[in-house]
Coordinates of C-alpha atoms in Angstrom, one line a residue:
X1 CA 40.6 -50.9 85.0
X2 CA 43.7 -48.1 85.5
X3 CA 45.3 -46.8 83.3
X4 CA 49.4 -44.9 84.3
X5 CA 48.8 -41.0 84.0
X6 CA 51.8 -41.3 82.2
X7 CA 53.3 -44.1 80.0
X8 CA 56.0 -46.1 82.1
X9 CA 58.1 -46.2 79.2
X10 CA 58.6 -42.7 78.7
X11 CA 60.5 -43.2 82.6
X12 CA 63.0 -46.1 82.2
X13 CA 66.3 -44.2 81.9
X14 CA 65.4 -41.5 84.2
X15 CA 67.0 -41.4 88.0
X16 CA 64.6 -38.4 88.2
X17 CA 61.3 -40.8 88.1
X18 CA 59.5 -42.9 90.2
X19 CA 56.7 -45.8 90.1
X20 CA 55.2 -46.4 93.0
X21 CA 51.9 -48.7 93.8
X22 CA 49.3 -47.1 95.9
X23 CA 46.0 -47.9 97.9
X24 CA 42.8 -46.4 97.8
X25 CA 39.8 -47.0 100.5
X26 CA 38.6 -49.3 98.0
X27 CA 42.0 -51.5 98.9
X28 CA 41.7 -51.4 95.0
X29 CA 45.8 -50.7 94.5
X30 CA 46.8 -48.0 91.4
X31 CA 50.0 -47.2 90.2
X32 CA 51.1 -43.9 90.7
X33 CA 54.0 -41.8 88.6
X34 CA 56.4 -39.4 89.2
X35 CA 57.4 -37.6 86.5
X36 CA 60.7 -35.4 86.2
X37 CA 60.5 -31.9 85.9
X38 CA 59.6 -30.9 82.1
X39 CA 59.2 -28.3 80.0
X40 CA 55.3 -27.0 79.5
X41 CA 54.6 -28.5 75.7
X42 CA 52.2 -25.6 73.7
X43 CA 48.9 -26.9 73.6
X44 CA 46.9 -27.8 70.5
X45 CA 43.6 -27.9 72.1
X46 CA 41.1 -25.2 73.1
X47 CA 40.0 -23.5 76.8
X48 CA 36.9 -25.2 75.3
X49 CA 38.0 -28.3 74.6
X50 CA 40.6 -28.9 77.7
X51 CA 37.6 -28.0 79.9
X52 CA 36.0 -31.0 78.1
X53 CA 38.8 -33.3 78.9
X54 CA 39.4 -32.9 82.0
X55 CA 36.3 -33.4 83.4
X56 CA 36.5 -36.4 80.8
X57 CA 39.2 -36.9 83.0
X58 CA 37.6 -36.7 86.3
X59 CA 34.4 -39.1 85.3
X60 CA 36.2 -41.9 84.4
X61 CA 38.2 -41.7 87.7
X62 CA 35.8 -41.4 89.4
X63 CA 33.5 -44.2 87.9
X64 CA 36.8 -46.4 88.1
X65 CA 37.0 -46.1 92.6
X66 CA 40.0 -44.2 91.9
X67 CA 38.6 -41.7 94.3
X68 CA 42.2 -40.4 95.6
X69 CA 43.3 -39.7 92.4
X70 CA 40.6 -38.2 91.4
X71 CA 40.5 -35.5 94.0
X72 CA 44.1 -35.1 93.9
X73 CA 43.4 -34.4 89.9
X74 CA 40.6 -32.0 90.9
X75 CA 42.9 -30.1 93.4
X76 CA 44.9 -29.6 90.9
X77 CA 42.4 -28.1 88.4
X78 CA 41.2 -25.0 90.0
X79 CA 38.2 -24.4 87.7
X80 CA 37.1 -28.1 88.3
X81 CA 36.4 -27.1 92.0
X82 CA 32.9 -27.5 91.9
X83 CA 32.9 -30.2 89.9
X84 CA 30.4 -33.2 90.2
X85 CA 30.4 -36.7 88.4
X86 CA 26.9 -36.8 86.3
X87 CA 26.1 -39.7 84.3
X88 CA 23.6 -37.4 82.3
X89 CA 26.9 -34.9 81.8
X90 CA 28.2 -35.0 77.8
X91 CA 31.7 -36.1 79.2
X92 CA 30.2 -39.2 81.0
X93 CA 32.1 -41.8 79.6
X94 CA 33.8 -39.9 76.8
X95 CA 36.8 -40.7 77.5
X96 CA 36.1 -44.4 76.9
X97 CA 34.7 -43.4 74.1
X98 CA 37.7 -41.6 72.7
X99 CA 39.7 -44.2 73.6
X100 CA 37.3 -47.3 72.4
X101 CA 37.7 -44.7 68.8
X102 CA 41.3 -44.7 69.0
X103 CA 42.4 -48.2 68.0
X104 CA 39.7 -48.5 66.1
X105 CA 41.3 -46.4 63.9
X106 CA 45.0 -46.9 65.0
X107 CA 43.3 -50.6 63.4
X108 CA 41.8 -48.6 60.2
X109 CA 45.1 -47.5 59.8
X110 CA 46.6 -50.3 59.8
X111 CA 44.8 -51.8 57.8
X112 CA 45.3 -49.0 55.1
X113 CA 48.8 -49.6 55.5
X114 CA 48.9 -53.1 54.6
X115 CA 46.3 -53.0 51.4
X116 CA 48.4 -49.4 50.5
X117 CA 51.9 -51.9 50.5
X118 CA 50.3 -54.6 48.4
X119 CA 49.1 -52.0 46.1
X120 CA 52.1 -51.2 45.5
X121 CA 53.7 -55.0 44.9
X122 CA 50.6 -54.9 42.2
X123 CA 51.4 -51.5 41.0
X124 CA 55.7 -52.7 40.7
X125 CA 54.2 -56.0 39.3
X126 CA 51.3 -54.5 36.5
X127 CA 54.4 -52.1 35.0
X128 CA 56.7 -54.5 33.7
X129 CA 53.1 -56.4 32.1
X130 CA 51.9 -53.0 31.0
X131 CA 55.3 -53.4 28.8
X132 CA 55.2 -56.2 27.2
X133 CA 51.6 -55.2 27.1
X134 CA 51.6 -52.4 24.8
X135 CA 54.2 -54.3 22.8
X136 CA 52.0 -56.1 22.1
X137 CA 48.9 -53.9 21.3
X138 CA 51.7 -51.4 19.4
X139 CA 51.5 -54.3 16.6
X140 CA 48.2 -55.9 17.1
X141 CA 45.5 -56.6 14.3
X142 CA 41.7 -56.9 14.8
X143 CA 41.1 -61.3 14.2
X144 CA 44.0 -61.6 16.3
X145 CA 43.0 -63.9 18.7
X146 CA 39.9 -64.7 17.8
X147 CA 36.7 -62.8 16.9
X148 CA 35.2 -59.1 18.1
X149 CA 35.3 -58.6 21.5
X150 CA 31.2 -57.0 21.2
X151 CA 28.3 -57.3 18.3
X152 CA 26.1 -54.0 19.4
X153 CA 22.5 -54.8 17.5
X154 CA 19.8 -52.0 17.7
X155 CA 19.7 -50.0 14.9
X156 CA 16.8 -51.3 11.9
X157 CA 19.4 -50.3 9.1
X158 CA 22.0 -50.1 7.8
X159 CA 25.0 -48.8 10.0
X160 CA 26.8 -45.7 7.7
X161 CA 29.0 -44.1 9.3
X162 CA 30.9 -44.6 13.4
X163 CA 33.4 -42.2 16.0
X164 CA 34.8 -42.8 18.8
X165 CA 34.7 -40.1 21.5
X166 CA 37.8 -38.8 22.5
X167 CA 37.9 -39.2 25.8
X168 CA 35.7 -41.7 27.2
X169 CA 34.9 -45.4 26.3
X170 CA 31.7 -44.2 23.7
X171 CA 31.1 -44.4 20.6
X172 CA 29.0 -43.2 18.4
X173 CA 26.8 -44.7 15.4
X174 CA 25.3 -43.2 12.2
X175 CA 22.2 -45.3 10.8
X176 CA 19.5 -45.0 7.4
X177 CA 17.3 -45.8 10.2
X178 CA 17.7 -41.3 11.0
X179 CA 18.6 -42.2 13.9
X180 CA 22.7 -41.7 16.1
X181 CA 23.4 -43.9 18.7
X182 CA 26.2 -44.4 21.4
X183 CA 26.9 -47.4 22.8
X184 CA 29.7 -48.3 25.8
X185 CA 31.8 -50.0 23.8
X186 CA 34.3 -51.2 26.7
X187 CA 31.5 -53.2 28.0
X188 CA 28.6 -53.6 24.7
X189 CA 26.6 -51.4 26.1
X190 CA 24.1 -49.4 25.0
X191 CA 23.5 -45.6 25.9
X192 CA 21.3 -43.3 24.1
X193 CA 19.8 -42.6 21.0
X194 CA 19.4 -39.2 19.1
X195 CA 16.3 -38.6 16.6
X196 CA 15.8 -35.6 15.0
X197 CA 17.2 -36.2 11.3
X198 CA 14.4 -37.2 9.2
X199 CA 15.9 -39.1 6.3
X200 CA 19.3 -41.6 6.7
X201 CA 21.9 -40.0 8.4
X202 CA 24.9 -39.9 6.6
X203 CA 28.2 -39.4 9.0
X204 CA 28.7 -39.0 12.8
X205 CA 32.1 -36.7 14.2
X206 CA 33.2 -35.7 17.5
X207 CA 35.0 -32.5 18.7
X208 CA 38.1 -32.4 19.8
X209 CA 37.2 -32.2 23.4
X210 CA 34.6 -34.4 23.5
X211 CA 32.2 -31.8 24.0
X212 CA 29.8 -31.6 20.6
X213 CA 28.6 -34.1 17.8
X214 CA 27.9 -33.8 14.6
X215 CA 25.6 -35.5 11.6
X216 CA 24.5 -34.9 8.7
X217 CA 21.9 -37.1 6.8
X218 CA 19.7 -37.3 3.9
X219 CA 17.1 -34.2 4.8
X220 CA 19.6 -31.9 4.1
X221 CA 20.8 -30.8 7.6
X222 CA 24.0 -30.7 9.8
X223 CA 22.5 -31.0 13.3
X224 CA 25.7 -30.6 16.5
X225 CA 24.8 -32.2 20.0
X226 CA 25.6 -31.3 23.1
X227 CA 27.2 -34.1 24.7
X228 CA 27.0 -33.0 28.0
X229 CA 23.7 -32.3 28.0
X230 CA 22.4 -35.8 27.5
X231 CA 23.3 -35.0 23.6
X232 CA 20.7 -32.1 22.9
X233 CA 20.5 -31.1 19.7
X234 CA 21.6 -27.4 20.7
X235 CA 22.1 -26.1 16.5
X236 CA 20.7 -27.6 12.9
X237 CA 22.5 -26.5 9.4
X238 CA 21.1 -25.6 6.7
X239 CA 22.0 -24.3 3.0
X240 CA 23.2 -27.8 1.1
X241 CA 20.9 -28.1 -1.6
X242 CA 20.5 -32.2 -1.5
X243 CA 21.9 -34.9 1.0
X244 CA 24.7 -34.0 3.1
X245 CA 26.9 -36.7 2.7
X246 CA 29.9 -36.2 5.2
X247 CA 30.7 -33.3 8.4
X248 CA 33.4 -32.8 10.2
X249 CA 35.0 -30.2 12.6
X250 CA 37.9 -29.0 11.9
X251 CA 40.6 -29.1 14.4
X252 CA 40.2 -26.3 16.8
X253 CA 36.5 -26.9 17.0
X254 CA 35.1 -23.2 15.9
X255 CA 34.1 -24.7 12.6
X256 CA 32.7 -27.6 10.8
X257 CA 33.4 -28.7 7.3
X258 CA 31.2 -30.8 5.0
X259 CA 30.1 -32.5 1.8
X260 CA 27.5 -33.1 -0.1
X261 CA 25.3 -34.8 -3.5
X262 CA 24.7 -30.6 -4.5
X263 CA 28.8 -31.2 -5.9
X264 CA 30.1 -29.3 -2.8
X265 CA 31.9 -28.7 0.6
X266 CA 30.9 -25.7 2.8
X267 CA 32.8 -24.5 5.9
X268 CA 30.6 -23.5 8.5
X269 CA 31.4 -21.3 12.2
X270 CA 30.4 -23.1 15.1
X271 CA 29.6 -19.6 17.4
X272 CA 26.9 -18.5 14.9
X273 CA 25.1 -21.4 12.6
X274 CA 26.8 -19.7 9.6
X275 CA 28.2 -20.9 6.5
X276 CA 31.3 -19.1 6.0
X277 CA 33.0 -20.5 2.1
X278 CA 31.7 -22.8 -1.0
X279 CA 34.0 -24.7 -2.4
X280 CA 33.5 -26.1 -5.5
X281 CA 35.6 -27.6 -8.4
X282 CA 33.7 -32.0 -8.6
X283 CA 31.3 -32.4 -10.9
X284 CA 29.7 -34.5 -9.5
X285 CA 28.3 -35.9 -5.2
X286 CA 31.0 -35.0 -2.7
X287 CA 30.9 -38.4 -1.0
X288 CA 33.5 -37.5 2.0
X289 CA 35.7 -35.4 3.4
X290 CA 38.6 -35.4 5.1
X291 CA 40.2 -32.5 7.4
X292 CA 44.9 -32.7 7.6
X293 CA 45.4 -32.7 10.9
X294 CA 46.5 -29.3 11.0
X295 CA 43.8 -27.7 9.3
X296 CA 44.7 -25.9 6.4
X297 CA 44.2 -29.0 3.7
X298 CA 41.1 -30.6 3.2
X299 CA 41.2 -34.1 0.5
X300 CA 37.8 -35.0 -0.5
X301 CA 36.3 -38.0 -2.3
X302 CA 33.6 -37.1 -5.0
X303 CA 31.7 -40.0 -7.3
X304 CA 33.4 -38.1 -10.0
X305 CA 36.4 -40.4 -9.9
X306 CA 38.1 -37.9 -8.5
X307 CA 40.3 -36.7 -5.1
X308 CA 41.0 -33.2 -4.3
X309 CA 42.9 -31.6 -2.3
X310 CA 42.0 -27.8 -1.1
X311 CA 43.7 -24.7 0.3
X312 CA 41.2 -23.8 3.4
X313 CA 43.0 -20.5 3.3
X314 CA 41.8 -19.8 -0.6
X315 CA 39.3 -22.1 -0.6
X316 CA 40.9 -23.0 -4.0
X317 CA 41.7 -26.8 -5.3
X318 CA 45.4 -27.6 -5.1
X319 CA 45.6 -31.1 -6.0
X320 CA 43.6 -32.8 -8.8
X321 CA 44.3 -36.9 -7.6
X322 CA 42.5 -39.3 -11.0
X323 CA 43.0 -42.5 -11.4
X324 CA 40.1 -44.2 -10.6
X325 CA 38.2 -46.1 -12.4
X326 CA 35.2 -46.0 -10.5
X327 CA 34.0 -43.3 -7.7
X328 CA 36.2 -42.7 -5.6
X329 CA 34.5 -43.4 -1.9
X330 CA 37.1 -42.2 1.3
X331 CA 40.2 -40.7 0.7
X332 CA 42.2 -39.8 3.5
X333 CA 45.4 -38.0 4.2
X334 CA 48.3 -40.1 5.5
X335 CA 49.3 -39.5 9.5
X336 CA 53.5 -38.6 9.7
X337 CA 53.9 -42.0 11.5
X338 CA 53.5 -43.7 8.1
X339 CA 56.0 -41.8 5.7
X340 CA 58.8 -43.2 6.2
X341 CA 56.9 -46.5 5.0
X342 CA 55.4 -45.4 2.5
X343 CA 59.2 -43.9 1.5
X344 CA 60.8 -47.2 2.1
X345 CA 57.9 -48.5 -0.7
X346 CA 58.0 -45.6 -3.4
X347 CA 61.7 -46.0 -3.2
X348 CA 61.5 -41.9 -2.1
X349 CA 64.6 -40.9 -0.5
X350 CA 64.2 -39.9 3.1
X351 CA 63.8 -35.9 3.4
X352 CA 67.3 -34.0 5.3
X353 CA 66.8 -32.9 9.1
X354 CA 67.0 -29.7 7.8
X355 CA 64.5 -30.1 5.5
X356 CA 61.9 -31.4 7.9
X357 CA 62.4 -28.6 10.6
X358 CA 62.3 -25.4 7.5
X359 CA 58.6 -25.6 7.5
X360 CA 55.0 -26.4 9.8
X361 CA 54.5 -30.1 8.8
X362 CA 52.5 -30.4 5.0
X363 CA 50.5 -34.1 4.2
X364 CA 53.0 -35.7 2.0
X365 CA 50.7 -38.9 0.7
X366 CA 47.1 -39.1 0.0
X367 CA 45.0 -43.0 0.7
X368 CA 41.9 -43.2 -1.5
X369 CA 40.1 -45.8 -1.6
X370 CA 37.5 -46.7 -4.8
X371 CA 34.1 -48.8 -6.5
X372 CA 37.2 -50.1 -8.7
X373 CA 38.0 -51.8 -5.6
X374 CA 41.3 -50.6 -5.3
X375 CA 43.4 -48.4 -2.8
X376 CA 45.7 -46.0 -3.6
X377 CA 48.8 -44.1 -2.4
X378 CA 49.5 -40.5 -4.2
X379 CA 51.9 -38.4 -3.5
X380 CA 50.6 -34.6 -2.4
X381 CA 53.3 -32.3 -4.1
X382 CA 53.0 -34.4 -7.7
X383 CA 49.2 -36.0 -7.8
X384 CA 51.3 -38.8 -9.1
X385 CA 49.6 -42.2 -7.9
X386 CA 52.7 -44.1 -6.0
X387 CA 51.3 -47.9 -4.8
X388 CA 47.6 -49.9 -6.3
X389 CA 47.1 -52.0 -3.5
X390 CA 44.9 -54.8 -5.1
X391 CA 42.8 -58.0 -3.7
X392 CA 39.4 -56.9 -2.8
X393 CA 36.7 -58.3 -4.3
X394 CA 34.6 -55.3 -4.2
X395 CA 34.0 -51.9 -3.3
X396 CA 36.3 -50.3 -0.8
X397 CA 34.4 -48.2 1.8
X398 CA 37.0 -47.2 4.8
X399 CA 40.6 -47.1 5.5
X400 CA 42.1 -46.2 8.1
X401 CA 46.2 -46.4 9.2
X402 CA 47.3 -48.5 12.2
X403 CA 49.0 -46.1 15.1
X404 CA 52.3 -47.8 14.3
X405 CA 52.6 -46.6 11.1
X406 CA 53.3 -49.4 9.6
X407 CA 49.9 -50.4 8.4
X408 CA 46.7 -49.7 6.8
X409 CA 43.3 -51.1 7.2
X410 CA 40.8 -51.3 5.0
X411 CA 36.9 -52.3 4.8
X412 CA 34.7 -53.6 1.9
X413 CA 31.7 -54.7 0.6
X414 CA 32.9 -58.1 -0.1
X415 CA 32.9 -58.0 3.8
X416 CA 36.0 -58.8 4.8
X417 CA 38.7 -56.2 6.8
X418 CA 42.1 -56.2 5.4
X419 CA 45.8 -54.7 7.3
X420 CA 48.6 -53.9 4.6
X421 CA 51.8 -53.9 5.1
X422 CA 52.4 -50.4 4.5
X423 CA 56.1 -51.2 3.4
X424 CA 55.3 -53.5 1.1
X425 CA 51.7 -52.9 -0.4
X426 CA 51.3 -56.4 0.2
X427 CA 48.3 -58.1 2.4
X428 CA 48.9 -59.4 5.6
X429 CA 45.6 -60.2 7.3
X430 CA 42.2 -61.3 5.6
X431 CA 39.0 -61.3 8.7
X432 CA 36.0 -61.9 7.2
X433 CA 34.2 -59.1 9.8
X434 CA 30.5 -59.6 8.6
X435 CA 27.7 -61.1 7.2
X436 CA 26.7 -58.5 4.9
X437 CA 28.4 -54.9 3.6
X438 CA 31.4 -53.4 5.5
X439 CA 30.3 -49.7 5.4
X440 CA 32.0 -48.2 7.7
X441 CA 35.9 -48.8 10.2
X442 CA 37.3 -46.4 13.3
X443 CA 40.0 -46.6 15.1
X444 CA 40.3 -45.5 19.0
X445 CA 41.4 -42.6 19.9
X446 CA 42.1 -40.3 23.0
X447 CA 43.1 -37.3 24.0
X448 CA 46.8 -37.0 25.9
X449 CA 47.5 -33.6 26.5
X450 CA 46.4 -30.1 26.6
X451 CA 43.9 -28.0 26.0
X452 CA 41.9 -26.7 22.9
X453 CA 44.6 -26.8 19.5
X454 CA 45.5 -23.2 19.0
X455 CA 44.4 -21.2 16.7
X456 CA 44.5 -17.3 14.7
X457 CA 43.2 -13.6 16.3
X458 CA 39.7 -14.4 14.6
X459 CA 39.0 -18.3 14.6
X460 CA 38.7 -17.9 11.4
X461 CA 39.3 -20.7 8.6
X462 CA 41.4 -17.8 6.1
X463 CA 44.7 -17.4 8.3
X464 CA 47.1 -19.2 6.3
X465 CA 47.8 -20.4 10.1
X466 CA 44.5 -22.0 10.5
X467 CA 44.6 -24.4 13.8
X468 CA 47.3 -27.0 15.8
X469 CA 46.3 -30.1 15.7
X470 CA 45.4 -31.9 19.9
X471 CA 48.2 -33.6 21.1
X472 CA 46.4 -37.2 20.6
X473 CA 46.9 -41.4 21.2
X474 CA 45.4 -44.0 19.6
X475 CA 43.7 -46.6 22.0
X476 CA 43.6 -49.7 20.2
X477 CA 40.2 -50.6 19.6
X478 CA 38.3 -51.0 16.2
X479 CA 35.1 -50.5 14.9
X480 CA 33.5 -51.5 12.0
X481 CA 29.7 -51.3 11.1
X482 CA 27.9 -53.3 8.2
X483 CA 24.4 -53.2 6.2
X484 CA 23.7 -56.2 8.8
X485 CA 23.0 -54.0 10.7
X486 CA 25.5 -54.6 13.9
X487 CA 28.6 -52.4 14.4
X488 CA 31.4 -54.8 15.7
X489 CA 34.2 -54.4 18.9
X490 CA 37.7 -55.6 17.9
X491 CA 40.3 -55.7 21.3
X492 CA 43.2 -56.6 22.0

């Protein structure tokens, strides 16, 4: 084996270069290249590395029988005049090893470049598919294309509430079996059971970052669970005098709001675990409470057959929504994306551009569901019922707005999930979801940007500018829970 000291390709076209064969004393022919005069190149090797390279070259020439070349190179390297081949030295065979490594790495690089090229082609092809899928998911409704993707079983009593993690593919479920369970909704796998409550767990909710989970129970307590520490319970809040039926993080995550059978709504400071405000106005059990995304307002539902809109700044009830003929199970503010469809349904003119930019947006409409089997859409400013949706055959237990703003989904004790076209108020889809009452429902969410929401300096709910909302997007996944003790995951 012989290796030219200079590439013959480099010498092509140079008049001052020549290539000639020579024969050494062992009658082996080697190639001697006479290089032209070149300006010295700046070496990137240290003196120690140069010494090892020279020794490796000399060792290779000696072991290859190229003795004349060996002697010539040795004479050119004064520091190596005493060099003697040593098969046990660390430089013995080093040149061959390096050469083999270079060839192997070059092959890996070529393989990676080829793989990279294929991946680029796949990404380019997937781009067009993603665009078409996005269009399909924007209008996706559960039940289209078949049944539920997963059925999650493990609870020993009816499901009472569901909450999606804002970042990961985790779903928390609350149950009458006194536990909270966490699942991976994409795979359908069970993850962990949270034990601590001693009676029915009534509600669960993640904060906007997904770092904490809050739960509440008929044992009169509210518990905070640290998601980053294997869901360890870090705080237990006491102050209600009866079952705590609902608990939610307020935007900004520094406060929690809760509703109770003791007819009150309470605001809690997470850092201190103190109740900082109590809202009174309902005359019977408060079934649930839901904050407006900008945090200044709450809406609550009660056994007194009303829903109320509350001002967090003053703690006063701003509006009473009365019209249902039975217990109001749920009340939710409509997202801004649905306002145009509701205005069209009710024949309300759209606001002018100047009006819409003149102040921070406030909630415009509220949707409520009741045991009177109806859903009502209300005007927040006047308290007027704009539309009544009729179709369910039993109590309404849950409401969620579709991310496209064109549909409202409801679940009921009639074992179905219904999809309503908001613009017309017409039921466009009925899904036979469970074998028993459908008690709860949640639409997936995922954080889409930026750090925590902006709050006032002291993080108090008393400021008129309480808490700007986190930026979030909705993902196409729906979860439903039932008295049949199962949870179903609906995906496109």
